[in-house]
Each structure stands twice: as structure tokens, then as C-alpha cells.
Amino acid sequence: MIELTHVTKSYNRGKIKAVDDLTLTVKPGEIFGFLGPNGAGKTTTIKLIVGLLRPDSGRIAVEGYDVAKEPLKAKQVTTYVPDFPAIYERLTGLEYLNFIGDVYGVPKAERLERIGKWLEIFELAPVVTNPIQSYSHGMKQKIVLAAALLPAPRVMVLDEPLVGLDPRAAHQLKEMFREHCDAGKTLFFSTHIMEVAEKLCDRIGIIHKGRLVACGTMEELKAIDRTEAGQSLEEIFLELTEK
Amino acid sequence: MSASSAGAGAGGGVGARPSRVKTVLTVIRAGLRSNFGLATLKHRLLKEKKDRWLVPLVGVAAIGVVPMFYGIVLLIENVYLVLKPMGQERALLSFGILAGQLLILLFGVYYVIAAFYFARDLEFLIPLPLRPGEVMASKFAVIVINEYLTVAAIVLPVVVTVGVLARRGVGYWVNATLVYLTLPIIPLALVSLVVVAMMRFINVSRKKDALILVGSLALIGLSFALQIGLGRSAGGRGPEASAQAVAAFFTSPDSLLNKVGAIFPPGIWATKAIAGGFSGEGLANLALLLGVSVVLFAGMVVAAEKLFYRGVIGLGETTGKRRRLTRDEMSRRVSSGRRAFAAIFGREWKIMNRTPIFLLNGILVSVFVPAIFVLMATLNKGGRGGGSGGGGGGDPMALLGTLLSANPLVVILGAALFMTICGSVNGTASSTFSREGAQFWISRMIPVAPREQAAAKFLHSYLVAMLGVATASVVAAVFLHLRAAYLAPAVALSLVAGVLLAAVGMMIDLARPLLDWTNPQKAIKQNLNVLLALFADVGILTAVFFGVKALMRVKLATNVVLGVVFVGLGALAAVSYLAMLKFADKRYPEIE
């Protein structure tokens, strides 16, 4: 579960409000899609949830752990995939996975099984002993995803996870999202791909200029009183983020 | 970002295409802004109002170097006053200029390889509609500006002091300015030509990193041999600097001026250009210097057209065999669960050793510094014509022999100082957080307490420092014949001092980690934190020096003084280590 209560984050000493009084709860077993135009505050919100940024005010809790007060407990149950796969290029894929397994304390048997599984799914098995430096952008994205899945976290937070993935990997990742949440875990991800959000997410939040302008299931979003008649998520998104 | 804006300029838009010169100037401007972080600095200081504490700190550091410069100027003045009656004052100019040019040659290898081949902005620059020579010229310009700063401390005091003392006219100052602006071009162009040719061949090899390392070391060795040549010529006649010795050194047919000048004539041209002012000799030499600089620069651009992209494109690619691990192999290679501390320590070690720039500037420096000492001592000895050394003041071994009989306490503390310096000059501790760069998010995300991460990083930095201490100990034992009774306390003191200096270096880097670098060189060699840590080290060691001096004045027994220094340093080390861990807990969540 992820809970944000009246969270505000500004830059330039309060001149730019990136996130403005955001209150949001993502329940266990839920895939939550986070949409918004460029610069709306998606990545800032995600970084606040995973503790990479500190809010000016408000409270953020992950699985009941206050991110500011109990950061290690919150981190132990959370993994994060950034929008750009900046990882240790001089390590091999396997060394990186081992590193993540070590710091999250994943036991050997589980580690072996999960590494084998995700390497096969992401077709990384033949290159896992090569330096990450030699990987393509998509392969780097996949190794970051495999590393995020390795601890089998209660909460996964992903920033644009589908960017750079080939259609097969993207399909498998979406299946994994469902699997993850069917096991009662939480998944929060941002995307610009409306179709994915519409088909995959249990609930969707739309952020615009730092404020949450809509949040709910697809049905709930369609029921919002709007001037335009369109019913697709794209049409709803465009209208809500027009100004 | 800057490269993109450069691209906008280079692209030209829909109107008339900008001239090539204008395009190159746009790329140079973008390169300079990016290299010196001007836009970021302006944004942080003026908009975000962060890092303002740096302004007074840099001011204090600047004031701190004033006494040192004053000392240098006094030394130059004394030498000048000795040389003037013999009409040899221009030899002093030539010494300063040659030292500056050879320093550029030495550091140029680092700068050129890093800027031409490892800077991440190449990914943006290569696809732009720019010729390889233009990209290289823009990068070259950035290095030249860097070198102005590097050699300012050596060349400017000499040129300015001589000019002021000799009351030289406008011609001197105009030519001096032009020479200073031209000074880095010839040595850097020469280094660039060699490096561009070297990288062209390294790029086709599968062992690129290893070859880059070997090639860099060979070039540094070559530059260093020239430096030694300079030092040997200068020091070979004894350091007493009596009027006769100085005069002989500067004026004899076998002098430094002629020797090094024969190897590196641009130094002589530069000297004559400055000293001659607007006279025929001055202008002719200035023209020669400028002409050769232009020719070499043009030659480098032409070579770049043919070789640069062939050396740089694909350099970052590492070929790996595609091979699936068997079940057994996988089971063996999947770790059975190390502690987080061990995992972080292992990561630090692997990344440092596998990144040529980090390895070269970090670990190898630890080994280099003591090795250089041995080399200089050996060459100095050999330079005396194979004699027994004759107890000449220039032989460090003979010097130490004299000291040994004089005061064991001085020898032990001197050896400890030598070992400590060898261990701490590498900048591994003071760049430990900066080196993570864009990957720092991982350290922020993992469920490992900042103090535990910092402790693992400390162990890594400390071991690198100890590598320097170990090498220095071997030098002290084997080459300086330091007895075990002196060696043991010296090692013990340097081990404790190493903790203090590593912890202080880490705190400095933690206060303001440089994470937004695009060129690994910036994370370690051009990192202000490394320089600040060096200042801090000098401050700490100076304080220890005065403390010891006070103890010696009380006339305590050697063992008592050593005991007090050891306990004092130990207490400081423990406090600084704990403070560093606490600071890590505070700083990690703040770094955004």
C-alpha cells in the first residue's frame, strides 16, 4: 500500500510547485497508472514515494512505514525502476543482480530461481556475464527490471517502464504486473501510453501542474462531468490537461 | 543539454548556414559552459541559492595560498638578483616556461584521453553536422583553457616577477600575454597527435581498457622522463643555489636551457619572444612560436579528420560472447548472500579497477608517487657521473643518512609524513561519492543504512591509501635503508593518519558530491572536492607539525613524543571517522 497525504514539493525555494497538496492511496493488489503531461509532476511524485526526494510538507507511507521516519523499512519493501537505466556499466549483469540480491538479503535458493526466471523472460541469459556497458538501451532497461523484481518486493514503483522495451518484453512485463498484483502486492507506474493504462490499470490518476485532477477506475473517470463527449482515456486526458 | 544547444547552433535553421568558424565557436562555447558547469553553478548560486557556502570557502582557500605564492616570488626574486649582474635573467624565464610546458605535456595525457575519448557529450556531438576536426578543435579549446589554470601557478609568478623587477616595457607584457595564451597549444597538440594515432589502433583491439591504460602509462612515463631531465639538469649541481652554482647551471654550454631547449625548442622561442619584446629577436621568436602553434594545431585537425572518429566510434562498445551459463555455473556464480557491507565494498573495488580513468587517477597514483621518488633519487644519483654520491646535498639517501645520525624522531616523523602523503594524494576518498555520478540513485534506494554504505566506502578508500603507505614503506626500507625500529612507528603513525585523512576527504565529498558529470575525469581529477581535501590534508599535517614542534621544545623523550602523537592522531581519527558516519546519515537523504 502507498499513502500520500497532503504532499507538496516545490523547487527554487517555493517558486515552482512540482507537486501541490497531493493526497492519494494505492491499495494492495492494485495496479495504479499515473498519467500527466511532461513536467506535470509524475517523476517528482515517484521520487517522493521512493525517498529520492523529500517533500516540503505532507506524509508518505509505504506498507505503513513512513518514508521520512523509517526509510530503511520502507526501502526494504519497495523497489524502483527509473525512467533512464543509469546503472553500474562496469559490472556484469549477473554482478549487478548479485549486488541487489545481497543488499536486499535475498536467500540463495530464491535468488537462483528468480534470476533464472527473469533472465529467461527478458532474454538476457546469454549476455548475463557480459559488462552492462555492452548492453543496448532496452537490455539495460530489462536488467534494471530484473533487479527490481529480484527481491519480490511488496511495492514496485516504476517510471515509464515500457519505454525502450521491445513488444515481446513489454507484453511479458504487463503480464508480470498483473501477476504481481494478483499476489496482493502494489504497483505504481507512470506512462504516456494511454492504451496500456486503460487496459491494465485498476485505477488511474491524472496529474496536471502538480495537482491530481482526476483519480479512479476507468468507469469513474468516464463519469466525470466534462464538456466534451469522448469516452476514451486519451480524450479524457486531453480535456483534463488542456489548460 | 549544452551539446544539444550547440546542435541547434550548428544546424543553422532555415536561413543561411552559419560559417564553419561560427559553428566551431558555438560548440566551444557550449563545451566550456558544460565543462566548467557555469550554467549549473549560476543556477545553484543565484536561483536555487545553494552552495553559497562555497564562495567564502574558496575565498579562504585563495587567501591560504597567498603565503605560498609570496614565498615563490621571494625565491624568484633572489635567483633573479643573482642572475642579473651576469645578464642571464632570461634563463629564469625559460626555466619557468619550460616547467609549465612540460607540466602541460604530463597532465595533457590525462586530459586529452578523457576529453577526446571518454566524455559522454561525444554521444551528442558525433551525430551533429560537424566535422571530426571541428569536434576535436572544440574539445581541444576546453583543455587549453583548463591548462591555463594548471600552469598559471608556475609560469605567471616567474614572468610577472621578472617583468616587474626588470621594469620591462609594453613589448614585454604584450608578448608575455601572447606567449601565455599560446603556451599550451604546442605540447597539447603533440600529445593529441600521439593519442589520436594510439587510439585509432586501440579501438580495433578487444582489450581496449587494458591498452588505454598501458598507452597512457607509457605516455605519462615519457612526459615524466622529460620532467626528470629538467629536474636532473636543475638539481644536478646541488641545491645550495650559491651564486656560482646558479650561474653555472644557467649559463654553461651544457646548461638546462640548452639541454632541454634542444629537446623542446618552443620553450626557448617563448623565452626569447618575451625577453625580446618588440625587438627584431622578440617578434621573430613570437612569430615562430605562433606559426608552429598554428601549424601543429592545423596538423592535429587534419589528423583528426582521418583518425579521430575511427578511434572514438565504438570505443565504448565491449564485445561479449553470448554464452548461456549452465545450471551448475549459474549456481556457482550466484552469490549465496554476502552482507550488504561486503557487497558495497566489492562494488567500489570493481568499478574503480575497471574504469581506466579512476584506476589511473586513484590506485595507480598511490603506487606512482613513491615510485617517482625512487626514480628521481636513482636518476639524481646516476646524474653525478657514477660517483659514490660524494655526500652531495642533492642525494636524498645521503640526506637521510645525515638525518638518521642526527635525530631519530625527525626521521620517524619524516618517514611517517612521506608515507601519509603517498597514501592520501590519490583522491579516492575525496571522490568516493562523486564517482557514483548518475548511479547514485541506487545507493539512495537500497535498504542499507547510509553509515554502513559509508563504512564500506571508507574501507575501500583506506585500503587504496594503505597501498600507497605500503609502497612508501618498501621505498623507505629498500631504497632509503630505514631500519625496522624506525620503520615500524612510522608505519603505525601513517596508518592512523590515513584514517583521519580518508574520513576528512569523504566528508568533504559528502558535503557536495559532484554527481552530474559527463566525463569520468571530472569526478576525480577535475573535482574541486579532491583539491579541497588536499588543502585540508595540508592544514591537518601542518597543525600536527606545529604540535610536534611544541612537544620537541619541551624536550620530551622520543618515545613519549611518538606516543603522544600516536594517541592524538588516533583520537582525531576515531572522532573524524564517527563524524563521517554521522554526516553520511544526515547527507544521504538530502542529496537530490
PDB file of C-alpha atoms in Angstrom, chain A residues 9 11-13 15 50-54 72 75-76 78-82 84-92 94-96 98-100 102-104 106-108 111-112 115-116 119-120 123 125-131 133-135 139 144, chain B residues 43 47-50 118 209 315-325 327 330-340 343-344 346-347 350-351 354-356 436 438-450 586 589-592:
ATOM      1  CA  LYS A   9       7.118  19.578  -3.204  1.00  0.00           C
ATOM      2  CA  TYR A  11      11.657  23.835  -6.394  1.00  0.00           C
ATOM      3  CA  ASN A  12      13.521  27.136  -6.474  1.00  0.00           C
ATOM      4  CA  ARG A  13      12.574  27.955  -2.921  1.00  0.00           C
ATOM      5  CA  LYS A  15       8.668  29.341  -6.770  1.00  0.00           C
ATOM      6  CA  VAL A  50      10.736   6.046  -3.110  1.00  0.00           C
ATOM      7  CA  GLY A  51      12.534   8.584  -0.921  1.00  0.00           C
ATOM      8  CA  LEU A  52      14.793  10.094  -3.577  1.00  0.00           C
ATOM      9  CA  LEU A  53      13.221  13.482  -2.864  1.00  0.00           C
ATOM     10  CA  ARG A  54      11.955  14.899   0.394  1.00  0.00           C
ATOM     11  CA  LEU A  72      15.119   1.581   5.680  1.00  0.00           C
ATOM     12  CA  LYS A  75      13.044   0.708   1.200  1.00  0.00           C
ATOM     13  CA  GLN A  76      13.169  -2.940   2.226  1.00  0.00           C
ATOM     14  CA  THR A  78       9.992  -1.216  -2.227  1.00  0.00           C
ATOM     15  CA  THR A  79      11.873  -1.410  -5.485  1.00  0.00           C
ATOM     16  CA  TYR A  80      12.097   1.301  -8.083  1.00  0.00           C
ATOM     17  CA  VAL A  81      12.746   1.450 -11.812  1.00  0.00           C
ATOM     18  CA  PRO A  82      13.805   4.928 -13.008  1.00  0.00           C
ATOM     19  CA  PHE A  84      16.507   6.115 -17.537  1.00  0.00           C
ATOM     20  CA  PRO A  85      18.540   2.972 -16.772  1.00  0.00           C
ATOM     21  CA  ALA A  86      21.606   4.598 -15.199  1.00  0.00           C
ATOM     22  CA  ILE A  87      23.334   1.586 -13.663  1.00  0.00           C
ATOM     23  CA  TYR A  88      26.853   0.353 -12.995  1.00  0.00           C
ATOM     24  CA  GLU A  89      28.140  -0.076 -16.535  1.00  0.00           C
ATOM     25  CA  ARG A  90      31.391  -1.687 -15.431  1.00  0.00           C
ATOM     26  CA  LEU A  91      29.664  -4.564 -13.652  1.00  0.00           C
ATOM     27  CA  THR A  92      28.299  -7.571 -15.470  1.00  0.00           C
ATOM     28  CA  LEU A  94      24.980 -11.036 -13.017  1.00  0.00           C
ATOM     29  CA  GLU A  95      27.219  -8.991 -10.707  1.00  0.00           C
ATOM     30  CA  TYR A  96      24.574  -6.277 -10.607  1.00  0.00           C
ATOM     31  CA  ASN A  98      24.022 -10.331  -7.108  1.00  0.00           C
ATOM     32  CA  PHE A  99      24.632  -6.874  -5.664  1.00  0.00           C
ATOM     33  CA  ILE A 100      20.901  -6.168  -5.478  1.00  0.00           C
ATOM     34  CA  ASP A 102      22.900  -9.030  -1.370  1.00  0.00           C
ATOM     35  CA  VAL A 103      21.661  -5.613  -0.279  1.00  0.00           C
ATOM     36  CA  TYR A 104      18.039  -6.765  -0.135  1.00  0.00           C
ATOM     37  CA  VAL A 106      17.516 -12.408  -0.913  1.00  0.00           C
ATOM     38  CA  PRO A 107      18.358 -16.017   0.082  1.00  0.00           C
ATOM     39  CA  LYS A 108      20.378 -18.066  -2.410  1.00  0.00           C
ATOM     40  CA  ARG A 111      17.747 -15.713  -5.837  1.00  0.00           C
ATOM     41  CA  LEU A 112      18.757 -18.534  -8.136  1.00  0.00           C
ATOM     42  CA  ILE A 115      17.300 -14.739 -11.573  1.00  0.00           C
ATOM     43  CA  GLY A 116      16.837 -17.767 -13.839  1.00  0.00           C
ATOM     44  CA  LEU A 119      16.739 -13.741 -17.343  1.00  0.00           C
ATOM     45  CA  GLU A 120      14.774 -16.193 -19.482  1.00  0.00           C
ATOM     46  CA  GLU A 123      16.102 -12.962 -22.937  1.00  0.00           C
ATOM     47  CA  ALA A 125      20.534 -15.268 -20.155  1.00  0.00           C
ATOM     48  CA  PRO A 126      23.141 -15.366 -22.970  1.00  0.00           C
ATOM     49  CA  VAL A 127      24.624 -11.969 -22.009  1.00  0.00           C
ATOM     50  CA  VAL A 128      24.386 -12.005 -18.230  1.00  0.00           C
ATOM     51  CA  THR A 129      28.138 -12.440 -17.761  1.00  0.00           C
ATOM     52  CA  ASN A 130      28.939  -9.537 -20.098  1.00  0.00           C
ATOM     53  CA  PRO A 131      29.543  -5.994 -18.783  1.00  0.00           C
ATOM     54  CA  GLN A 133      28.348  -1.391 -20.795  1.00  0.00           C
ATOM     55  CA  SER A 134      27.906  -3.752 -23.747  1.00  0.00           C
ATOM     56  CA  TYR A 135      24.090  -3.865 -23.421  1.00  0.00           C
ATOM     57  CA  MET A 139      18.731  -4.615 -22.371  1.00  0.00           C
ATOM     58  CA  VAL A 144      17.034  -2.896 -14.092  1.00  0.00           C
TER      59      VAL A 144
ATOM     60  CA  HIS B  43      21.535  28.203 -11.319  1.00  0.00           C
ATOM     61  CA  LYS B  47      18.332  30.634  -8.449  1.00  0.00           C
ATOM     62  CA  GLU B  48      18.332  27.716  -6.038  1.00  0.00           C
ATOM     63  CA  LYS B  49      20.592  29.671  -3.676  1.00  0.00           C
ATOM     64  CA  LYS B  50      22.531  26.507  -2.842  1.00  0.00           C
ATOM     65  CA  PHE B 118      35.584   9.217 -22.577  1.00  0.00           C
ATOM     66  CA  ASP B 209      40.656  -0.743 -21.470  1.00  0.00           C
ATOM     67  CA  LEU B 315      35.237   2.685 -28.205  1.00  0.00           C
ATOM     68  CA  GLY B 316      32.547   2.312 -25.578  1.00  0.00           C
ATOM     69  CA  GLU B 317      31.375  -0.910 -27.148  1.00  0.00           C
ATOM     70  CA  THR B 318      32.530  -4.002 -25.426  1.00  0.00           C
ATOM     71  CA  THR B 319      32.216  -7.214 -27.249  1.00  0.00           C
ATOM     72  CA  GLY B 320      30.979 -10.032 -25.139  1.00  0.00           C
ATOM     73  CA  LYS B 321      30.495 -13.603 -26.057  1.00  0.00           C
ATOM     74  CA  ARG B 322      26.878 -14.679 -25.990  1.00  0.00           C
ATOM     75  CA  ARG B 323      27.012 -17.757 -23.839  1.00  0.00           C
ATOM     76  CA  ARG B 324      24.346 -19.211 -21.642  1.00  0.00           C
ATOM     77  CA  LEU B 325      25.577 -20.389 -18.244  1.00  0.00           C
ATOM     78  CA  ARG B 327      22.791 -24.660 -14.244  1.00  0.00           C
ATOM     79  CA  MET B 330      24.830 -20.250 -12.562  1.00  0.00           C
ATOM     80  CA  SER B 331      24.585 -21.831  -9.133  1.00  0.00           C
ATOM     81  CA  ARG B 332      28.269 -21.203  -8.540  1.00  0.00           C
ATOM     82  CA  ARG B 333      28.169 -17.606  -9.732  1.00  0.00           C
ATOM     83  CA  VAL B 334      25.002 -16.527  -7.986  1.00  0.00           C
ATOM     84  CA  SER B 335      26.207 -15.252  -4.637  1.00  0.00           C
ATOM     85  CA  SER B 336      24.958 -17.063  -1.580  1.00  0.00           C
ATOM     86  CA  GLY B 337      24.254 -13.822   0.164  1.00  0.00           C
ATOM     87  CA  ARG B 338      27.057 -11.580   1.293  1.00  0.00           C
ATOM     88  CA  ARG B 339      26.445  -8.929   3.873  1.00  0.00           C
ATOM     89  CA  ALA B 340      25.499  -5.545   2.428  1.00  0.00           C
ATOM     90  CA  ALA B 343      28.551  -6.163  -1.425  1.00  0.00           C
ATOM     91  CA  ILE B 344      29.138  -2.392  -1.386  1.00  0.00           C
ATOM     92  CA  GLY B 346      33.030  -5.249  -3.721  1.00  0.00           C
ATOM     93  CA  ARG B 347      31.144  -2.829  -5.960  1.00  0.00           C
ATOM     94  CA  LYS B 350      35.289  -3.480  -9.109  1.00  0.00           C
ATOM     95  CA  ILE B 351      34.129  -0.140 -10.503  1.00  0.00           C
ATOM     96  CA  ARG B 354      37.543  -1.447 -14.223  1.00  0.00           C
ATOM     97  CA  THR B 355      37.303   2.265 -15.083  1.00  0.00           C
ATOM     98  CA  PRO B 356      40.665   3.264 -16.598  1.00  0.00           C
ATOM     99  CA  GLU B 436      28.941   7.217  -8.440  1.00  0.00           C
ATOM    100  CA  ALA B 438      24.204   9.338 -12.175  1.00  0.00           C
ATOM    101  CA  GLN B 439      24.125   5.924 -10.479  1.00  0.00           C
ATOM    102  CA  PHE B 440      23.866   7.469  -7.015  1.00  0.00           C
ATOM    103  CA  TRP B 441      20.119   6.802  -7.058  1.00  0.00           C
ATOM    104  CA  ILE B 442      20.938   3.141  -6.422  1.00  0.00           C
ATOM    105  CA  SER B 443      22.766   3.982  -3.196  1.00  0.00           C
ATOM    106  CA  ARG B 444      19.829   6.157  -2.178  1.00  0.00           C
ATOM    107  CA  MET B 445      17.310   3.413  -2.915  1.00  0.00           C
ATOM    108  CA  ILE B 446      18.873   0.293  -1.418  1.00  0.00           C
ATOM    109  CA  PRO B 447      17.781  -0.683   2.077  1.00  0.00           C
ATOM    110  CA  VAL B 448      21.213  -0.203   3.594  1.00  0.00           C
ATOM    111  CA  ALA B 449      21.857   2.459   6.208  1.00  0.00           C
ATOM    112  CA  PRO B 450      23.951   5.352   4.867  1.00  0.00           C
ATOM    113  CA  LYS B 586      22.452  13.219   7.570  1.00  0.00           C
ATOM    114  CA  PRO B 589      18.578  11.770   2.352  1.00  0.00           C
ATOM    115  CA  GLU B 590      19.413  15.383   1.467  1.00  0.00           C
ATOM    116  CA  ILE B 591      21.218  14.671  -1.791  1.00  0.00           C
ATOM    117  CA  GLU B 592      18.675  15.073  -4.572  1.00  0.00           C
TER     118      GLU B 592
END
